[in-house]
Each structure stands twice: as C-alpha cells, then as structure tokens.
mmCIF file of N, CA and C in Angstrom:
data_model
loop_
_atom_site.group_PDB
_atom_site.id
_atom_site.type_symbol
_atom_site.label_atom_id
_atom_site.label_comp_id
_atom_site.label_asym_id
_atom_site.label_seq_id
_atom_site.Cartn_x
_atom_site.Cartn_y
_atom_site.Cartn_z
ATOM 1 N N MET A 1 89.870 104.411 73.925
ATOM 2 C CA MET A 1 90.913 103.470 74.836
ATOM 3 C C MET A 1 92.040 103.121 74.764
ATOM 4 N N ARG A 2 92.084 103.593 73.135
ATOM 5 C CA ARG A 2 93.494 104.222 73.317
ATOM 6 C C ARG A 2 94.144 105.216 73.662
ATOM 7 N N SER A 3 94.096 106.325 73.941
ATOM 8 C CA SER A 3 94.341 107.433 74.967
ATOM 9 C C SER A 3 94.530 107.232 76.504
ATOM 10 N N GLY A 4 93.124 106.164 76.881
ATOM 11 C CA GLY A 4 93.498 105.746 78.255
ATOM 12 C C GLY A 4 94.853 105.189 78.499
ATOM 13 N N VAL A 5 94.982 104.326 77.854
ATOM 14 C CA VAL A 5 95.571 103.586 77.466
ATOM 15 C C VAL A 5 96.979 104.017 77.743
ATOM 16 N N ASN A 6 97.331 104.568 76.793
ATOM 17 C CA ASN A 6 98.408 106.359 77.022
ATOM 18 C C ASN A 6 98.603 107.085 77.690
ATOM 19 N N THR A 7 97.943 106.804 78.588
ATOM 20 C CA THR A 7 98.005 107.795 79.507
ATOM 21 C C THR A 7 98.181 107.058 80.624
ATOM 22 N N ILE A 8 98.039 105.639 80.735
ATOM 23 C CA ILE A 8 98.252 104.891 82.145
ATOM 24 C C ILE A 8 99.566 104.406 81.424
ATOM 25 N N CYS A 9 100.568 103.782 80.615
ATOM 26 C CA CYS A 9 101.554 104.043 80.076
ATOM 27 C C CYS A 9 102.506 105.200 80.616
ATOM 28 N N ARG A 10 101.916 105.849 80.814
ATOM 29 C CA ARG A 10 103.018 107.600 80.941
ATOM 30 C C ARG A 10 103.425 107.392 82.160
ATOM 31 N N LEU A 11 102.078 107.513 83.233
ATOM 32 C CA LEU A 11 102.139 107.453 84.605
ATOM 33 C C LEU A 11 102.399 106.287 84.533
ATOM 34 N N LEU A 12 102.592 104.960 84.907
ATOM 35 C CA LEU A 12 104.158 104.400 85.046
ATOM 36 C C LEU A 12 105.456 104.284 85.228
ATOM 37 N N GLN A 13 105.399 105.083 83.664
ATOM 38 C CA GLN A 13 106.968 105.645 83.165
ATOM 39 C C GLN A 13 107.425 106.529 83.957
ATOM 40 N N GLU A 14 106.099 107.498 84.970
ATOM 41 C CA GLU A 14 106.482 108.391 85.151
ATOM 42 C C GLU A 14 107.299 108.235 87.478
ATOM 43 N N HIS A 15 105.790 106.970 87.711
ATOM 44 C CA HIS A 15 105.923 107.098 88.927
ATOM 45 C C HIS A 15 106.615 105.221 88.608
ATOM 46 N N GLU A 16 108.250 104.656 89.078
ATOM 47 C CA GLU A 16 108.682 103.393 88.977
ATOM 48 C C GLU A 16 107.752 102.539 89.989
ATOM 49 N N LYS A 17 107.714 103.229 91.368
ATOM 50 C CA LYS A 17 107.247 102.761 92.268
ATOM 51 C C LYS A 17 105.694 101.851 91.516
ATOM 52 N N TRP A 18 104.877 102.233 90.806
ATOM 53 C CA TRP A 18 103.507 101.290 91.036
ATOM 54 C C TRP A 18 103.370 100.467 90.544
ATOM 55 N N SER A 19 102.634 99.945 89.927
ATOM 56 C CA SER A 19 102.410 98.642 90.248
ATOM 57 C C SER A 19 100.922 98.095 89.664
ATOM 58 N N PHE A 20 100.813 97.249 88.970
ATOM 59 C CA PHE A 20 99.538 95.978 88.379
ATOM 60 C C PHE A 20 99.274 95.323 88.641
ATOM 61 N N GLY A 21 98.360 94.517 89.716
ATOM 62 C CA GLY A 21 98.470 93.186 89.558
ATOM 63 C C GLY A 21 96.836 92.571 89.298
ATOM 64 N N TRP A 22 96.704 91.223 88.850
ATOM 65 C CA TRP A 22 95.089 91.008 88.672
ATOM 66 C C TRP A 22 95.588 89.992 89.861
ATOM 67 N N ILE A 23 94.085 90.866 90.424
ATOM 68 C CA ILE A 23 93.377 90.311 91.698
ATOM 69 C C ILE A 23 91.919 88.944 91.332
ATOM 70 N N PRO A 24 92.092 87.735 91.796
ATOM 71 C CA PRO A 24 90.082 87.165 91.934
ATOM 72 C C PRO A 24 89.178 87.866 91.920
ATOM 73 N N ARG A 25 88.217 87.320 91.446
ATOM 74 C CA ARG A 25 87.460 87.403 91.893
ATOM 75 C C ARG A 25 86.876 87.519 93.416
ATOM 76 N N GLU A 26 87.397 86.000 93.795
ATOM 77 C CA GLU A 26 86.574 85.213 95.416
ATOM 78 C C GLU A 26 87.545 86.458 96.347
ATOM 79 N N ALA A 27 89.242 87.336 95.767
ATOM 80 C CA ALA A 27 89.671 87.776 96.616
ATOM 81 C C ALA A 27 89.738 89.267 96.838
ATOM 82 N N ASN A 28 89.014 89.229 95.439
ATOM 83 C CA ASN A 28 88.216 90.967 96.207
ATOM 84 C C ASN A 28 86.387 91.801 96.717
ATOM 85 N N PHE A 29 86.041 90.033 96.781
ATOM 86 C CA PHE A 29 84.542 90.498 97.461
ATOM 87 C C PHE A 29 84.923 91.692 98.265
ATOM 88 N N ALA A 30 85.984 91.428 99.496
ATOM 89 C CA ALA A 30 85.257 92.123 100.650
ATOM 90 C C ALA A 30 85.727 93.927 100.019
ATOM 91 N N ALA A 31 86.523 94.043 98.888
ATOM 92 C CA ALA A 31 86.964 95.496 98.827
ATOM 93 C C ALA A 31 85.625 95.765 98.130
ATOM 94 N N HIS A 32 84.993 95.089 97.161
ATOM 95 C CA HIS A 32 84.246 95.624 96.584
ATOM 96 C C HIS A 32 82.603 95.820 96.850
ATOM 97 N N ASN A 33 82.259 94.630 98.074
ATOM 98 C CA ASN A 33 81.260 95.252 98.964
ATOM 99 C C ASN A 33 81.467 96.486 100.294
ATOM 100 N N LEU A 34 82.955 96.905 100.081
ATOM 101 C CA LEU A 34 82.898 98.143 101.550
ATOM 102 C C LEU A 34 82.986 99.307 100.401
ATOM 103 N N ALA A 35 82.926 99.291 99.396
ATOM 104 C CA ALA A 35 83.603 100.282 98.083
ATOM 105 C C ALA A 35 82.009 99.945 97.362
ATOM 106 N N LYS A 36 80.700 99.280 97.489
ATOM 107 C CA LYS A 36 79.238 99.580 97.378
ATOM 108 C C LYS A 36 79.041 100.724 98.461
ATOM 109 N N TRP A 37 79.092 100.046 99.541
ATOM 110 C CA TRP A 37 78.663 100.628 100.886
ATOM 111 C C TRP A 37 78.635 102.156 100.748
ATOM 112 N N CYS A 38 80.288 102.462 100.565
ATOM 113 C CA CYS A 38 80.989 103.943 101.338
ATOM 114 C C CYS A 38 79.903 104.689 100.237
ATOM 115 N N ILE A 39 79.735 104.351 99.015
ATOM 116 C CA ILE A 39 79.368 104.585 97.346
ATOM 117 C C ILE A 39 77.469 105.112 98.490
ATOM 118 N N ASN A 40 76.735 104.142 99.168
ATOM 119 C CA ASN A 40 75.430 104.252 98.929
ATOM 120 C C ASN A 40 74.728 104.405 100.383
ATOM 121 N N SER A 41 76.942 104.921 101.670
ATOM 122 C CA SER A 41 76.791 105.997 102.524
ATOM 123 C C SER A 41 76.649 107.655 102.950
ATOM 124 N N THR A 42 76.678 107.815 103.777
ATOM 125 C CA THR A 42 76.616 109.277 103.786
ATOM 126 C C THR A 42 78.082 109.572 104.559
ATOM 127 N N LYS A 43 79.040 108.257 104.599
ATOM 128 C CA LYS A 43 79.798 108.131 105.702
ATOM 129 C C LYS A 43 81.124 108.719 104.287
ATOM 130 N N PHE A 44 82.254 109.324 104.661
ATOM 131 C CA PHE A 44 83.453 109.446 103.332
ATOM 132 C C PHE A 44 84.522 109.873 104.827
ATOM 133 N N GLY A 45 86.039 109.656 103.885
ATOM 134 C CA GLY A 45 87.196 109.931 104.587
ATOM 135 C C GLY A 45 87.367 108.606 105.431
ATOM 136 N N GLU A 46 87.872 108.583 106.244
ATOM 137 C CA GLU A 46 87.882 107.835 107.244
ATOM 138 C C GLU A 46 87.185 107.129 107.852
ATOM 139 N N ILE A 47 87.347 105.669 107.721
ATOM 140 C CA ILE A 47 85.737 105.030 108.413
ATOM 141 C C ILE A 47 86.188 103.507 109.351
ATOM 142 N N CYS A 48 85.824 104.265 110.470
ATOM 143 C CA CYS A 48 85.481 103.172 111.845
ATOM 144 C C CYS A 48 85.594 101.952 111.460
ATOM 145 N N LEU A 49 85.796 100.412 112.168
ATOM 146 C CA LEU A 49 85.169 99.159 111.606
ATOM 147 C C LEU A 49 83.204 99.414 111.978
ATOM 148 N N SER A 50 84.023 99.770 113.060
ATOM 149 C CA SER A 50 82.508 100.465 113.795
ATOM 150 C C SER A 50 81.596 100.319 113.256
ATOM 151 N N ASP A 51 81.843 101.344 111.981
ATOM 152 C CA ASP A 51 80.351 102.536 111.474
ATOM 153 C C ASP A 51 79.989 101.453 110.587
ATOM 154 N N LEU A 52 80.196 100.362 109.782
ATOM 155 C CA LEU A 52 80.126 99.459 109.218
ATOM 156 C C LEU A 52 78.825 98.584 109.601
ATOM 157 N N PRO A 53 78.119 97.745 108.887
ATOM 158 C CA PRO A 53 77.534 97.061 109.104
ATOM 159 C C PRO A 53 77.482 95.827 108.660
ATOM 160 N N SER A 54 77.387 95.026 109.592
ATOM 161 C CA SER A 54 78.407 93.567 110.104
ATOM 162 C C SER A 54 78.359 92.822 109.127
ATOM 163 N N ASP A 55 77.325 92.604 108.428
ATOM 164 C CA ASP A 55 77.681 91.832 106.908
ATOM 165 C C ASP A 55 78.817 92.821 105.979
ATOM 166 N N VAL A 56 79.335 93.741 106.203
ATOM 167 C CA VAL A 56 80.369 94.253 105.127
ATOM 168 C C VAL A 56 81.964 94.149 106.215
ATOM 169 N N ALA A 57 81.571 94.575 107.161
ATOM 170 C CA ALA A 57 82.649 94.222 107.792
ATOM 171 C C ALA A 57 83.656 92.791 107.724
ATOM 172 N N LEU A 58 82.496 91.652 108.000
ATOM 173 C CA LEU A 58 82.790 90.412 108.256
ATOM 174 C C LEU A 58 83.200 89.817 107.047
ATOM 175 N N CYS A 59 82.757 90.732 105.515
ATOM 176 C CA CYS A 59 82.957 89.788 104.738
ATOM 177 C C CYS A 59 83.848 89.700 103.871
ATOM 178 N N ASP A 60 84.493 88.186 103.943
ATOM 179 C CA ASP A 60 85.969 88.348 103.660
ATOM 180 C C ASP A 60 85.983 87.479 102.282
ATOM 181 N N HIS A 61 84.709 86.542 101.824
ATOM 182 C CA HIS A 61 84.612 86.474 100.760
ATOM 183 C C HIS A 61 83.461 86.191 99.796
ATOM 184 N N ALA A 62 83.480 85.695 98.833
ATOM 185 C CA ALA A 62 82.075 85.779 98.218
ATOM 186 C C ALA A 62 80.752 84.586 99.119
ATOM 187 N N GLY A 63 80.751 83.964 99.592
ATOM 188 C CA GLY A 63 80.025 82.967 100.021
ATOM 189 C C GLY A 63 79.389 83.462 101.340
ATOM 190 N N SER A 64 80.270 84.699 101.782
ATOM 191 C CA SER A 64 79.116 84.800 103.052
ATOM 192 C C SER A 64 78.289 85.949 103.141
ATOM 193 N N LEU A 65 77.737 85.902 101.405
ATOM 194 C CA LEU A 65 76.709 87.229 102.033
ATOM 195 C C LEU A 65 75.711 86.439 100.685
ATOM 196 N N SER A 66 74.217 87.159 101.149
ATOM 197 C CA SER A 66 73.840 85.898 99.942
ATOM 198 C C SER A 66 73.529 87.334 98.461
ATOM 199 N N GLN A 67 74.305 86.676 97.806
ATOM 200 C CA GLN A 67 73.978 87.277 96.308
ATOM 201 C C GLN A 67 72.292 87.537 95.362
ATOM 202 N N PRO A 68 72.396 88.454 94.979
ATOM 203 C CA PRO A 68 70.891 88.055 93.659
ATOM 204 C C PRO A 68 71.202 87.271 93.670
ATOM 205 N N PRO A 69 69.880 86.559 92.475
ATOM 206 C CA PRO A 69 69.617 86.112 91.450
ATOM 207 C C PRO A 69 69.990 85.922 90.634
#
C-alpha cells in the first residue's frame, strides 16, 4: 500500500493541476451506478444518454433505485 501512496504523491507533484477531493456517498450514487452499468454492458467509449436504461439515466440520489436488502 505504501508504494501506491508514494506513486500517487509523486504523480501529484508532477501534475500540479491534479487534485483529490472527498465526495459523499449520496453525491456519488449516480456515478457509481453508471460505472456499474458500463461494466456490465457491451457499450464502451462515448455513450449516448438515450442508450442508458432510465433507472441509470435518471438516478441522482440513493433513494431513486431500489437497493438490495
């Protein structure tokens, strides 16, 4: 793990415009579901919004999709 942290620190020094920020889970829910859909689909590259299922395209908070128990 330490080597990974060292690599990240080195890359941040080389790329001064890069930054990290904490995103609350609630704000990242749509991105998570989009990434999960992309992994499970046969789509790659640019994806049109019309190609997404409505439950992914319209999801903007954790309560908009049913979660497994």
